[in-house]
Amino acid sequence: MSLEAEVGRLKEERDAVLLAHNYQRPEVQDVADFVGDSLYLSRKAREADRRVIVFAGVRFMAETAKILNPSRTVLLPDLRAGCALADAITAEQLRDWKAAHPGAAVVAYINTSADVKAESDYCCTSSNAVKVVESIPADREILFLPDMFLGDYVRKRTGRAMHLWVGDCPVHARMRPEDMDRARRAHPGAPILAHPECGCASQALPQVDRVLSTDGMVRYAEETRAPEVLVATEVGILHRMQQINPTTRFTPLDLGTVCPFMKEIDLADVRDSLQLQRYVIEVPDATADRARGVLERMIAS
Ligand code: 13P
Ligand code: SF4
């Protein structure tokens, strides 16, 4: 039996739903029940009625699923699938930052640990960060964490003077405005899409045609008639964009934009995860109870 067929059989046997992020390996995306960005997958996890949720993504996504749907068993197929950006701030560091800015609203990007979310007032993803910040009363001081590039982009879009935590995603931060210029010259006329975590997105806004979450890029792919589009984010997204729109050529701005954490999971890991019911993700009740409110608010926004 093929690995794909085994995964299909085990999903039924174990009463499991398989969620996969847009950066997952193509073969993992192809067997998933739902593929999407952080916000979409959080919503799918929250409404999942299967006994088991297998999360082909990274740890903070699986933790979010557990917090939003605590009666389900949530499995992460490889425990090495962490996130360098989520590791950029600890709950203790956040408590110290809050102490230096009493009364400030804390906006945490979803790429954070459950402990950090539990210390936050708002949570956002790349697709709703601008909307979440706009919903905060204008006279309230804001601490935004942990991605300084996303924070800088939101600051420019909203005009809000936010304090930014100095963290970044090493996969996206390596893309610089010079890379945009080079790509523009090499591919004249091709629109450029950039994820807001990119080191170039906020600094090179005039060169970028659209700053989008990964699902935003997929929607763009559905609609565009351009012969070529340049894509500045993790290369896993290209599979879905090309599948949806085979007539446009989707060219990565930089072929080296590969997230090692997202690539930890392969099809055999998904099969083993279902077969052996591993690795179970738990969030302590006290943490989950505090983090749930900010996540519910994020889902509703
Ligand atoms: P999206 O929510 O846009 O999919 O981004 C998640 C992520 O980890 C980007 O690096
Ligand atoms: Fe984390 Fe960056 Fe990988 Fe996204 S691409 S999961 S932010 S390390």
Coordinates of C-alpha atoms and ligand atoms in Angstrom, one line a residue:
M1 CA 0.0 0.0 0.0
S2 CA 1.4 3.5 -0.8
L3 CA 2.2 5.9 2.0
E4 CA -0.7 8.2 0.8
A5 CA -3.1 5.3 1.0
E6 CA -1.9 4.4 4.4
V7 CA -2.4 7.9 5.7
G8 CA -5.9 7.9 4.2
R9 CA -6.7 4.6 5.9
L10 CA -5.3 5.6 9.3
K11 CA -7.1 9.0 9.3
E12 CA -10.4 7.0 9.1
E13 CA -9.3 4.4 11.6
R14 CA -8.1 7.0 14.1
D15 CA -11.0 9.4 13.5
A16 CA -8.4 12.1 12.6
V17 CA -8.4 15.3 10.6
L18 CA -5.1 16.4 9.0
L19 CA -4.3 20.1 8.8
A20 CA -1.3 21.3 6.8
H21 CA 0.3 24.7 6.6
N22 CA 1.1 26.2 3.2
Y23 CA 4.8 25.7 3.8
Q24 CA 4.6 22.0 4.2
R25 CA 6.1 19.6 1.7
P26 CA 3.9 19.1 -1.4
E27 CA 3.3 15.5 -0.7
V28 CA 2.0 16.3 2.8
Q29 CA -0.2 19.1 1.5
D30 CA -1.7 16.7 -1.0
V31 CA -3.0 14.3 1.6
A32 CA -4.3 16.9 4.0
D33 CA -7.9 17.6 4.7
F34 CA -7.3 21.4 4.9
V35 CA -4.3 23.4 3.8
G36 CA -3.9 27.1 4.7
D37 CA -2.4 29.9 6.7
S38 CA -2.3 30.3 10.5
L39 CA -5.6 32.0 10.8
Y40 CA -7.5 29.6 8.5
L41 CA -6.0 26.5 10.2
S42 CA -6.8 27.9 13.7
R43 CA -10.4 28.2 12.6
K44 CA -10.4 24.7 11.2
A45 CA -8.8 23.3 14.4
R46 CA -11.4 25.1 16.5
E47 CA -14.3 23.6 14.6
A48 CA -12.8 20.1 14.1
D49 CA -15.2 17.4 15.2
R50 CA -12.8 14.5 14.7
R51 CA -11.3 12.9 17.9
V52 CA -7.7 13.6 16.7
I53 CA -6.1 16.6 15.0
V54 CA -2.8 15.9 13.3
F55 CA -1.1 19.3 12.7
A56 CA 1.5 19.3 9.9
G57 CA 3.0 22.6 10.8
V58 CA 5.0 23.9 13.7
R59 CA 4.6 23.6 17.4
F60 CA 2.9 27.0 18.1
M61 CA 0.2 26.0 15.6
A62 CA -0.4 22.7 17.3
E63 CA -0.5 24.4 20.7
T64 CA -3.0 26.9 19.3
A65 CA -5.2 24.0 18.1
K66 CA -5.1 22.4 21.5
I67 CA -6.0 25.6 23.3
L68 CA -9.0 26.3 20.9
N69 CA -10.2 22.7 20.9
P70 CA -9.0 21.2 24.2
S71 CA -11.1 18.0 24.1
R72 CA -9.3 16.7 21.0
T73 CA -6.0 14.9 20.9
V74 CA -3.6 17.1 19.0
L75 CA -0.6 15.5 17.4
L76 CA 2.6 17.1 16.0
P77 CA 4.3 14.5 13.8
D78 CA 7.9 15.7 14.6
L79 CA 8.8 17.5 17.8
R80 CA 11.7 19.3 16.1
A81 CA 9.2 21.4 14.2
G82 CA 9.6 24.5 16.3
C83 CA 9.8 28.1 15.1
A84 CA 12.8 30.4 15.5
L85 CA 10.5 33.5 15.6
A86 CA 8.4 32.0 18.4
D87 CA 11.6 31.4 20.3
A88 CA 12.6 35.1 20.1
I89 CA 10.7 36.0 23.3
T90 CA 9.9 34.1 26.5
A91 CA 7.0 34.8 28.9
E92 CA 9.6 36.1 31.5
Q93 CA 11.0 38.6 29.0
L94 CA 7.5 39.7 28.1
R95 CA 6.6 40.2 31.8
D96 CA 9.7 42.4 32.2
W97 CA 8.7 44.4 29.1
K98 CA 5.2 44.9 30.4
A99 CA 6.6 46.0 33.8
A100 CA 8.5 48.8 31.9
H101 CA 5.2 49.9 30.2
P102 CA 2.4 49.6 32.6
G103 CA -1.1 49.7 31.0
A104 CA 0.2 49.1 27.5
A105 CA -1.7 46.7 25.3
V106 CA 0.3 43.6 24.3
V107 CA -0.2 42.4 20.7
A108 CA 1.3 39.0 20.2
Y109 CA 1.8 37.5 16.7
I110 CA 0.4 34.0 16.6
N111 CA 4.1 32.8 16.2
T112 CA 4.6 32.7 19.9
S113 CA 4.5 30.1 22.6
A114 CA 1.3 29.4 24.6
D115 CA 3.0 31.0 27.7
V116 CA 3.6 34.2 25.8
K117 CA 0.0 34.3 24.5
A118 CA -1.2 33.8 28.1
E119 CA 0.6 37.1 29.0
S120 CA -0.9 39.0 26.0
D121 CA -4.0 41.1 25.4
Y122 CA -4.4 40.5 21.7
C123 CA -3.2 37.9 19.2
C124 CA -3.0 38.4 15.5
T125 CA -1.7 36.6 12.3
S126 CA -0.2 38.0 9.2
S127 CA -3.6 38.2 7.6
N128 CA -5.3 40.3 10.4
A129 CA -2.5 42.2 12.2
V130 CA -3.5 45.6 10.7
K131 CA -7.2 45.0 11.7
V132 CA -6.3 43.9 15.2
V133 CA -4.1 46.9 15.9
E134 CA -6.7 49.3 14.4
S135 CA -9.3 47.9 16.9
I136 CA -7.2 49.1 19.9
P137 CA -8.2 52.5 21.3
A138 CA -6.0 55.2 19.7
D139 CA -4.7 56.5 23.1
R140 CA -3.4 53.1 24.3
E141 CA 0.3 52.4 24.2
I142 CA 1.1 49.2 22.2
L143 CA 3.8 46.6 22.6
F144 CA 4.0 44.5 19.5
L145 CA 5.9 41.2 19.5
P146 CA 8.0 39.3 18.4
D147 CA 8.5 40.1 14.7
M148 CA 10.0 43.6 14.1
F149 CA 9.4 43.5 10.4
L150 CA 5.7 42.6 10.6
G151 CA 5.5 45.2 13.4
D152 CA 7.2 47.9 11.3
Y153 CA 4.8 47.1 8.4
V154 CA 1.7 47.4 10.7
R155 CA 3.1 50.6 12.1
K156 CA 3.4 52.1 8.6
R157 CA -0.1 50.8 7.6
T158 CA -1.9 52.0 10.7
G159 CA 0.2 55.1 11.6
R160 CA 0.2 53.8 15.2
A161 CA 3.4 54.4 17.3
M162 CA 4.0 50.9 18.6
H163 CA 7.0 49.6 20.5
L164 CA 8.5 46.6 18.6
W165 CA 10.2 43.6 20.1
V166 CA 13.5 43.0 18.2
G167 CA 12.8 39.6 16.9
D168 CA 12.7 38.1 13.4
C169 CA 12.2 35.0 11.4
P170 CA 15.6 34.1 10.0
V171 CA 14.0 32.5 6.9
H172 CA 12.2 35.8 5.9
A173 CA 14.6 38.3 7.4
R174 CA 17.4 37.4 4.9
M175 CA 15.4 39.0 2.1
R176 CA 16.5 42.5 1.7
P177 CA 15.3 45.5 -0.4
E178 CA 18.3 45.0 -2.7
D179 CA 16.9 41.5 -3.5
M180 CA 13.7 43.2 -4.6
D181 CA 15.6 45.6 -6.9
R182 CA 17.5 42.7 -8.4
A183 CA 14.4 40.6 -9.0
R184 CA 12.6 43.6 -10.6
R185 CA 15.4 44.1 -13.1
A186 CA 15.6 40.4 -13.9
H187 CA 11.8 39.9 -14.3
P188 CA 10.5 43.2 -15.7
G189 CA 6.7 43.6 -15.4
A190 CA 6.3 40.7 -12.9
P191 CA 4.3 41.7 -9.8
I192 CA 6.1 41.1 -6.4
L193 CA 4.2 39.5 -3.5
A194 CA 5.9 39.6 -0.1
H195 CA 5.0 38.1 3.3
P196 CA 5.1 40.8 6.0
E197 CA 7.8 38.9 7.9
C198 CA 10.3 39.6 5.1
G199 CA 13.2 41.8 5.9
C200 CA 12.4 43.7 2.7
A201 CA 8.6 44.0 3.0
S202 CA 8.4 47.1 5.2
Q203 CA 11.5 48.8 4.0
A204 CA 10.8 48.2 0.3
L205 CA 7.1 48.9 0.3
P206 CA 7.1 51.0 -2.8
Q207 CA 8.7 48.1 -4.8
V208 CA 6.3 45.5 -3.4
D209 CA 3.0 45.1 -5.2
R210 CA 1.2 43.3 -2.4
V211 CA 2.1 42.4 1.2
L212 CA 0.1 39.3 2.0
S213 CA -0.3 36.3 4.3
T214 CA 0.3 32.9 2.7
D215 CA -3.5 32.4 2.1
G216 CA -3.6 36.0 0.7
M217 CA -1.0 34.8 -1.9
V218 CA -3.0 31.8 -2.7
R219 CA -6.1 34.0 -3.3
Y220 CA -4.0 36.3 -5.5
A221 CA -2.9 33.2 -7.5
E222 CA -6.5 32.3 -8.1
E223 CA -7.3 35.7 -9.7
T224 CA -4.1 36.8 -11.5
R225 CA -3.8 36.7 -15.2
A226 CA -0.1 37.9 -15.1
P227 CA 2.3 35.6 -17.0
E228 CA 4.8 35.7 -14.1
V229 CA 4.5 36.6 -10.4
L230 CA 7.5 36.9 -8.0
V231 CA 6.9 35.4 -4.6
A232 CA 8.8 36.5 -1.5
T233 CA 8.1 33.9 1.2
E234 CA 8.9 30.2 2.0
V235 CA 9.0 28.2 -1.2
G236 CA 6.5 25.6 0.0
I237 CA 3.7 28.0 -1.0
L238 CA 4.6 27.7 -4.7
H239 CA 3.2 24.2 -4.9
R240 CA -0.3 25.4 -4.1
M241 CA -0.1 28.5 -6.1
Q242 CA 1.1 26.6 -9.2
Q243 CA -1.6 23.9 -8.7
I244 CA -4.4 26.5 -8.5
N245 CA -3.1 28.5 -11.5
P246 CA -1.0 26.5 -13.9
T247 CA -0.8 29.2 -16.6
T248 CA 1.0 31.8 -14.4
R249 CA 4.7 31.2 -13.6
F250 CA 5.2 31.7 -9.8
T251 CA 8.9 32.4 -9.3
P252 CA 10.5 32.5 -5.8
L253 CA 12.3 35.8 -5.1
D254 CA 15.0 33.6 -3.5
L255 CA 15.1 29.8 -3.9
G256 CA 16.9 29.5 -0.6
T257 CA 13.9 30.7 1.4
V258 CA 13.2 27.4 3.1
C259 CA 12.0 26.9 6.6
P260 CA 13.9 24.0 8.2
F261 CA 11.2 23.6 10.9
M262 CA 8.4 23.2 8.4
K263 CA 10.4 20.7 6.4
E264 CA 11.0 18.4 9.4
I265 CA 7.7 16.7 8.7
D266 CA 7.4 14.2 5.8
L267 CA 4.8 11.8 4.7
A268 CA 6.3 8.9 6.8
D269 CA 6.2 11.1 9.9
V270 CA 2.5 11.8 9.3
R271 CA 1.8 8.1 8.8
D272 CA 3.8 7.3 12.0
S273 CA 2.0 10.0 13.9
L274 CA -1.4 8.5 13.1
Q275 CA -0.2 5.0 13.7
L276 CA 1.6 5.5 17.0
Q277 CA -0.6 8.5 18.2
R278 CA 2.5 10.7 18.5
Y279 CA 3.6 13.4 19.5
V280 CA 0.8 14.5 21.8
I281 CA 0.8 18.3 22.4
E282 CA -0.5 19.4 25.8
V283 CA -0.9 22.9 27.2
P284 CA -1.3 23.2 31.0
D285 CA -4.9 24.2 31.8
A286 CA -3.9 27.4 33.6
T287 CA -2.0 28.6 30.5
A288 CA -4.6 27.5 28.0
D289 CA -7.4 29.2 30.0
R290 CA -5.5 32.5 29.9
A291 CA -4.5 32.2 26.2
R292 CA -7.9 31.1 25.0
G293 CA -9.5 34.5 25.3
V294 CA -6.9 36.3 23.1
L295 CA -7.2 33.5 20.5
E296 CA -11.0 33.5 20.5
R297 CA -10.9 37.3 19.9
M298 CA -8.4 36.8 17.1
I299 CA -10.6 34.2 15.4
A300 CA -13.6 36.4 15.6
S301 CA -11.8 39.4 14.1
Ligands
13P1 P1 0.9 32.7 7.6 O1 -0.1 32.9 8.7 O2 0.9 33.9 6.6 O3 0.7 31.4 6.9 O4 2.4 32.8 8.2 C1 2.9 31.8 9.1 C2 4.3 31.8 9.2 O5 4.9 31.1 10.0 C3 5.1 32.6 8.3 O6 6.4 32.4 8.4
SF4_2 FE1 8.8 30.3 12.1 FE2 10.0 31.6 10.1 FE3 9.5 29.0 9.9 FE4 7.4 30.7 9.8 S1 9.1 30.5 8.3 S2 7.5 28.8 10.9 S3 8.2 32.3 11.3 S4 10.9 30.0 11.4

